[in-house]
Coordinates of C-alpha atoms in Angstrom, one line a residue:
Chain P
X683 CA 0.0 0.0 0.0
X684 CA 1.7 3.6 -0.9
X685 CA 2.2 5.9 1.6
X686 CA -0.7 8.6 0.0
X687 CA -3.3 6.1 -0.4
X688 CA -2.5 5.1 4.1
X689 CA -3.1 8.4 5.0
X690 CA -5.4 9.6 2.2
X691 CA -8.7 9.8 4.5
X692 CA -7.0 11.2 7.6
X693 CA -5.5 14.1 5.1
X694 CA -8.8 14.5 3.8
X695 CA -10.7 14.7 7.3
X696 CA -7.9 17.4 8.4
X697 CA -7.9 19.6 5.6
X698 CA -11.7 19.7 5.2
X699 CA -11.5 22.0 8.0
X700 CA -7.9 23.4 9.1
X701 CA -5.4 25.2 6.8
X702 CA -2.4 22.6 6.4
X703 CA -0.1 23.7 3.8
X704 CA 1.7 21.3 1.7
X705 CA 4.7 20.0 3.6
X706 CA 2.8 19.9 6.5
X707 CA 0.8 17.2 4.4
X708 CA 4.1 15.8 3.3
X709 CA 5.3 15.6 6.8
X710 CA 2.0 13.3 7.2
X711 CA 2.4 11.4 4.5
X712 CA 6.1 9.9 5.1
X713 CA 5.5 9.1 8.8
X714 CA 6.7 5.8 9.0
X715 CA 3.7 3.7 9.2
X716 CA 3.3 0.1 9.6
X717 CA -0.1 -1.6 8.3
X718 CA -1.8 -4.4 9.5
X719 CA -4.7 -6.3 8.9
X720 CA -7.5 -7.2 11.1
X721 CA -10.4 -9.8 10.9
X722 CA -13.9 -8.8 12.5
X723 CA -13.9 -8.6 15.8
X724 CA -10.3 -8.6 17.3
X725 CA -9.3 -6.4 19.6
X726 CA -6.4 -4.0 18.3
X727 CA -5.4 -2.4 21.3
X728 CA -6.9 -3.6 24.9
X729 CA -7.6 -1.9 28.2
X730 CA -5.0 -1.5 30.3
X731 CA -2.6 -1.9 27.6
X732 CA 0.5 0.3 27.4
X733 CA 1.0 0.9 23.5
X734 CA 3.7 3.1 22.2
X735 CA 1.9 3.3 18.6
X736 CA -1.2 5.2 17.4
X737 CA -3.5 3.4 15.3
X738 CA -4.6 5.1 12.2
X739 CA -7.4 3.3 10.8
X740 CA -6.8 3.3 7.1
X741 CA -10.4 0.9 5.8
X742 CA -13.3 -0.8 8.0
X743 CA -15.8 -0.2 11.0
X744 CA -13.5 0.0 14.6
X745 CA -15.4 0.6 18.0
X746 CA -14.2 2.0 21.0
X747 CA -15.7 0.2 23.8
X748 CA -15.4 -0.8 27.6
X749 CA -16.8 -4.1 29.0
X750 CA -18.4 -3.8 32.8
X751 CA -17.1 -6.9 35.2
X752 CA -20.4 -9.0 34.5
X753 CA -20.1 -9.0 30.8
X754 CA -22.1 -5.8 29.6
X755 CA -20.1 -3.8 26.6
X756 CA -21.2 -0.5 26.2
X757 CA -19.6 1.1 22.8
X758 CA -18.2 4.5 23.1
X759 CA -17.8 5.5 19.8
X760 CA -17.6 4.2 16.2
X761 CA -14.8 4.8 14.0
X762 CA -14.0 5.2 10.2
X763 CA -11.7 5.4 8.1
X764 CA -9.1 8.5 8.7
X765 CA -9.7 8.5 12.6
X766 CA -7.2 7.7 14.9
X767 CA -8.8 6.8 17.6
X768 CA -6.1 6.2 20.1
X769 CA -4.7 9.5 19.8
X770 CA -4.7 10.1 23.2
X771 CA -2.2 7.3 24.3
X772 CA 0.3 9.2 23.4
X773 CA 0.1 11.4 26.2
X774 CA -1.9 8.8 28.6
X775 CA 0.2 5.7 28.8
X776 CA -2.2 3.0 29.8
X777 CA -5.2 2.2 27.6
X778 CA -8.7 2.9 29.9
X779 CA -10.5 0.7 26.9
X780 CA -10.4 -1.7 24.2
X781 CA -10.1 -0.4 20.4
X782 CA -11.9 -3.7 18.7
X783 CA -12.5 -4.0 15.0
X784 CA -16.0 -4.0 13.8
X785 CA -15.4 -5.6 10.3
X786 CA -12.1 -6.9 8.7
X787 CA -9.8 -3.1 9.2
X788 CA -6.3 -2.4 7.8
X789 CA -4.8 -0.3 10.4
X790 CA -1.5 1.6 10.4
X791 CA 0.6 1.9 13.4
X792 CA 2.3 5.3 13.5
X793 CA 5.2 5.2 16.4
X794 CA 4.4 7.7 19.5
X795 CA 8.2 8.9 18.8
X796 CA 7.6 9.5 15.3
X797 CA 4.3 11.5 16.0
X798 CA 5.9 13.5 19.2
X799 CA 8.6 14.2 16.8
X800 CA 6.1 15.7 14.1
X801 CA 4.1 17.5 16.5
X802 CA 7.0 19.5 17.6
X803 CA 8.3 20.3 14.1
X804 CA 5.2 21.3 12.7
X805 CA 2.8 23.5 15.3
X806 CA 0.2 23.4 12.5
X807 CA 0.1 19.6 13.2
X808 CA -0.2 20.0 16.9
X809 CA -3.3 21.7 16.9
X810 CA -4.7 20.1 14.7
X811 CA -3.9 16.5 16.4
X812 CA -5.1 18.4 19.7
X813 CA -8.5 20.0 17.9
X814 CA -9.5 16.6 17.1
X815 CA -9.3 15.3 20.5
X816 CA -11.5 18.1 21.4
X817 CA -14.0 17.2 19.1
X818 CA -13.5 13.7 20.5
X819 CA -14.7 14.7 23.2
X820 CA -17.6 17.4 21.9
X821 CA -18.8 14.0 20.5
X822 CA -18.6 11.7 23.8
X823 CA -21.0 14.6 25.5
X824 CA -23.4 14.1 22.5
X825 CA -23.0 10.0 22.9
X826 CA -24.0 10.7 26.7
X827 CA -27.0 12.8 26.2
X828 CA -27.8 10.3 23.3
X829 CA -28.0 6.7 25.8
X830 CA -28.7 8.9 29.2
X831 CA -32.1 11.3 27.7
X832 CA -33.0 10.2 24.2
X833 CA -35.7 8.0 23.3
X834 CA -34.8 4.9 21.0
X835 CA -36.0 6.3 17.3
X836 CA -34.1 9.5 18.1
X837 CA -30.9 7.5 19.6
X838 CA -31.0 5.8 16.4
X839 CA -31.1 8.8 14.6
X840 CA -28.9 10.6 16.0
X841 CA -26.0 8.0 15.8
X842 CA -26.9 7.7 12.2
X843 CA -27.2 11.5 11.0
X844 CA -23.4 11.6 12.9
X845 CA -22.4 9.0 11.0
X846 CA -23.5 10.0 7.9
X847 CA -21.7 13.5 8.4
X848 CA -18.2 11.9 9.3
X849 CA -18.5 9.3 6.3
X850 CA -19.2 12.2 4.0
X851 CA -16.3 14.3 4.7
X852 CA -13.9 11.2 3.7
X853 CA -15.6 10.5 1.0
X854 CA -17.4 7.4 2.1
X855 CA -21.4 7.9 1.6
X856 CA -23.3 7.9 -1.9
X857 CA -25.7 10.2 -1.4
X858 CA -27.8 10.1 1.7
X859 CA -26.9 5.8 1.3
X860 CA -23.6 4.6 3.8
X861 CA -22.5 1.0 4.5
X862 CA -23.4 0.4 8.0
X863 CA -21.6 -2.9 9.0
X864 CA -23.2 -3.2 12.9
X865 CA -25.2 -6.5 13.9
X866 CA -28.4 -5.5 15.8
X867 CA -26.7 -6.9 18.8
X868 CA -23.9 -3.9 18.0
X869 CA -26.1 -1.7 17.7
X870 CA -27.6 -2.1 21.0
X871 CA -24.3 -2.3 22.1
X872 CA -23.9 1.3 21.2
X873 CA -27.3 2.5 21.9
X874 CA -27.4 1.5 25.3
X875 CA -30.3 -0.8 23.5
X876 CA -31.5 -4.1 24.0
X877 CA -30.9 -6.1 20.4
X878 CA -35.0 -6.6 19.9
X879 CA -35.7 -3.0 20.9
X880 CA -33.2 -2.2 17.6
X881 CA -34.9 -4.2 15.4
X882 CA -38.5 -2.5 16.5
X883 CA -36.8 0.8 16.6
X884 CA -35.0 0.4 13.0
X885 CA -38.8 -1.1 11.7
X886 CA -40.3 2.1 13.3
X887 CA -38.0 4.2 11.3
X888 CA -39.0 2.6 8.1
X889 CA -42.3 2.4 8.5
X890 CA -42.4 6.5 9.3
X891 CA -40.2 7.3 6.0
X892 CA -37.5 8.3 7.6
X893 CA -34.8 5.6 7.8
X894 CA -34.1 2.5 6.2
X895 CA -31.2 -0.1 7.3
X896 CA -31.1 -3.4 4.8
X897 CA -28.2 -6.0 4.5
X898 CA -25.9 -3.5 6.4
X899 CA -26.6 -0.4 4.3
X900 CA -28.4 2.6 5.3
X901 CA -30.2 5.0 3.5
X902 CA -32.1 8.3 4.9
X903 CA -35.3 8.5 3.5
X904 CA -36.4 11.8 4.9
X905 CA -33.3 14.0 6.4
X906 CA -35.1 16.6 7.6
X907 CA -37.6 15.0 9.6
X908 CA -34.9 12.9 10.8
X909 CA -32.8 15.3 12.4
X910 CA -35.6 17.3 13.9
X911 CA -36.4 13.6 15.4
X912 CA -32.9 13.2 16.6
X913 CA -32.4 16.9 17.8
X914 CA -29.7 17.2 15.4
X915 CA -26.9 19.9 14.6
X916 CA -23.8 19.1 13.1
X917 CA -22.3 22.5 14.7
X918 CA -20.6 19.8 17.5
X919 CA -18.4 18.1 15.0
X920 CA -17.0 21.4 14.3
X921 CA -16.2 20.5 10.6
X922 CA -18.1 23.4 8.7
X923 CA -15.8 25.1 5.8
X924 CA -16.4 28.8 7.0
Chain I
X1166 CA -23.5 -20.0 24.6
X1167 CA -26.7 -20.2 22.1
X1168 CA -28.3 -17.7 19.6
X1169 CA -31.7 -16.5 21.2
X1170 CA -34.3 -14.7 18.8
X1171 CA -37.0 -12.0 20.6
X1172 CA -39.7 -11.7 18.7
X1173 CA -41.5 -9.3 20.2
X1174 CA -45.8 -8.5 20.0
X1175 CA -47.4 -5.5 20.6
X1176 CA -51.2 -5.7 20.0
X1177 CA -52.2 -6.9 16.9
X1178 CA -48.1 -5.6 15.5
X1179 CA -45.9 -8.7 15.3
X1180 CA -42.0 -8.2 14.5
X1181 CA -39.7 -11.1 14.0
X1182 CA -36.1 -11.4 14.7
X1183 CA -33.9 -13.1 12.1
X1184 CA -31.1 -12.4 13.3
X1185 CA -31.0 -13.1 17.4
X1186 CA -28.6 -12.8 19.5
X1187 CA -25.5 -15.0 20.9
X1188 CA -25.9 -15.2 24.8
X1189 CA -24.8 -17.4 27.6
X1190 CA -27.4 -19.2 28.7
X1191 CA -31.2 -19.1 29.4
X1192 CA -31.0 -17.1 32.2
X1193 CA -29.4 -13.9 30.2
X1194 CA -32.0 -14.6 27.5
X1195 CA -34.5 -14.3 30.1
X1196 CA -32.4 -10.9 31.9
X1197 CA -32.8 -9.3 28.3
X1198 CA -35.9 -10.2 27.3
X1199 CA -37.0 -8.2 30.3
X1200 CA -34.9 -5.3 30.0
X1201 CA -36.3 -5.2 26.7
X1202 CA -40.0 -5.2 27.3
X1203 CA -39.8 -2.7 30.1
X1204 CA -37.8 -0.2 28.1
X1205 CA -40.4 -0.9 25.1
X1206 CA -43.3 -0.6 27.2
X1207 CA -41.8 2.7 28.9
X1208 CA -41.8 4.4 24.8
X1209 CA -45.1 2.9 24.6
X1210 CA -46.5 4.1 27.6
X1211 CA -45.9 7.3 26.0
X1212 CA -48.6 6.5 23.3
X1213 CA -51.3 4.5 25.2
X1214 CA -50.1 1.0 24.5
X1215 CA -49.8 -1.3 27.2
X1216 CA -48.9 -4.6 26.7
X1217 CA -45.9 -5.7 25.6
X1218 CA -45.3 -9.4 24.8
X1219 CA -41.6 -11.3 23.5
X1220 CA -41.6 -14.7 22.5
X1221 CA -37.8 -16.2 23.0
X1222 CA -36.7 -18.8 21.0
X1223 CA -33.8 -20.5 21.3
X1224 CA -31.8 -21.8 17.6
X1225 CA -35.2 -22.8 16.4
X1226 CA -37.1 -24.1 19.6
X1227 CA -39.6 -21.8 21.2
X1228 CA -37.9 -21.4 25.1
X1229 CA -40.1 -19.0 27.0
X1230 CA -42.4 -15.9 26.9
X1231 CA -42.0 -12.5 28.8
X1232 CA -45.3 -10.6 28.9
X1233 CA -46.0 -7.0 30.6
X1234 CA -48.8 -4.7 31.1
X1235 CA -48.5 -1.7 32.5
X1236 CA -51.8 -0.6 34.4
X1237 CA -51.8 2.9 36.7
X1238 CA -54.3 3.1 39.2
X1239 CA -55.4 6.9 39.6
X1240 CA -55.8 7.6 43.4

């Protein structure tokens, strides 16, 4: 795999709203990364694990997640292509959750020295690397407010208008259709949701006009309604052009 | 562990569940059959349905039924 085609989507995500200028993309680009694949369902970096790597997710469906003492997983966030969602173990050495792949991922493994090194050549970088885990965060407080206050059919569309936002910006929606490659079970998982409560919620959906998920793929029927359903404004991802 | 399928009936509405759920035992099936039907019939509440009904099967085998109705009694 060539170096522009590994970090393609994360370039895409950080120009989409920051000015880099070209080396800074160049310095990006040649970080020495090393790929690896991942079926469905490993774990690619565990709690409590002390990594001294960032993971760059370069294709596929990763979770963050964190599994309570009697078995119950509760998904913290879903991740796509261009996030790295372990940024923050570069400054916080031990892992407080499990990075699991969703569906088979190819994941590259940039070194913490090689990033620390970056960050301090190129300020441009830093802020940006330190923006995102600010929005990391603006997106965990919607995630609470989502399991904690919403009803189900606006949980659900919620999680799927912000998905649907992300996978645009890299390129990865065909209209108002994405590939959405969660079980029910996952779903629940993420929703704070019981699997069957899904499946009604996801038939409820469909049978307003609003929503419909088939064989993994989603397509938004009625976007409008569905974000005044889900309470909706994109203004937390902080990824307008202006 | 086993794959349980909830399908779940609400009045005269009747929603199967192809794709179930892998679980440890009976018991769990039985834990989130409930948690389901009392977070269901919490949303329906809402409406003025009242019943909630989920039929558990387990692989192919019918396994158990949870059934509630919520009633308020008005002082």
């Amino acid at each position: 795999m060539d170096r522009k085609t590994i970090t393609a989507s994360l370039v895409k995500r950080m120009r989409f709203s920051e000015e880099l200028d070209d080396d800074d993309v160049l310095a990006i680009e040649t970080l020495p990364i090393a790929v690896k694949d991942f079926a469905d369902n490993q774990h690619v970096v565990s709690d409590g694990e002390q990594p001294t790597q960032c993971c760059l997710l370069i294709e596929g469906f990763a979770v963050r997640a964190k599994t309570t003492k009697d078995g119950g997983r509760q998904i913290l966030s879903i991740h796509i292509p261009g996030d790295i969602p372990d940024l923050q173990s570069l400054y916080l050495q031990e892992m407080d959750h499990d990075l699991i792949a969703l569906t088979a991922c190819t994941v590259g493994f940039i070194p913490h020295l090689a990033l620390r090194e970056l960050v301090r050549k190129r300020p441009n970088i830093a802020e940006v690397f330190w923006r995102d885990t600010l929005i990391d965060a603006a997106m965990f407080r919607q995630w609470i407010v989502n399991v904690g206050q919403r009803q189900a059919p606006s949980r659900m569309a919620h999680l799927i208008l912000e998905l649907q936002r992300r996978l645009e910006i890299v390129g990865r929606t065909k209209g108002d259709s994405f590939r959405l490659p969660m079980t029910q079970d996952e779903l629940a998982d993420a929703l704070g949701l019981t699997a069957v409560h899904v499946n009604r919620t996801a038939k409820q959906l469909r049978q307003d006009g609003l929503l419909l998920i088939q064989r993994q793929t989603v397509k938004i029927l009625n976007k409008e309604k569905l974000k005044e359903l889900a309470d909706f404004d994109d203004a937390y991802l902080h990824q307008s052009t202006s | 562990m086993a794959r349980f399928f909830f399908d779940l009936r609400e009045g005269a509405s009747v929603l199967r569940d192809d794709e179930g759920v892998e679980l440890a035992n009976a018991e769990a099936a039985e834990l989130q059959a409930v948690k389901a039907a009392a977070a269901i019939a919490e949303e329906n509440f809402r409406k003025g349905n009242r019943a909630v009904e989920i039929n558990v099967r387990e692989d192919s085998r019918p396994a158990f039924k949870i059934s509630l109705r919520v009633d308020v009694d008005r002082a």
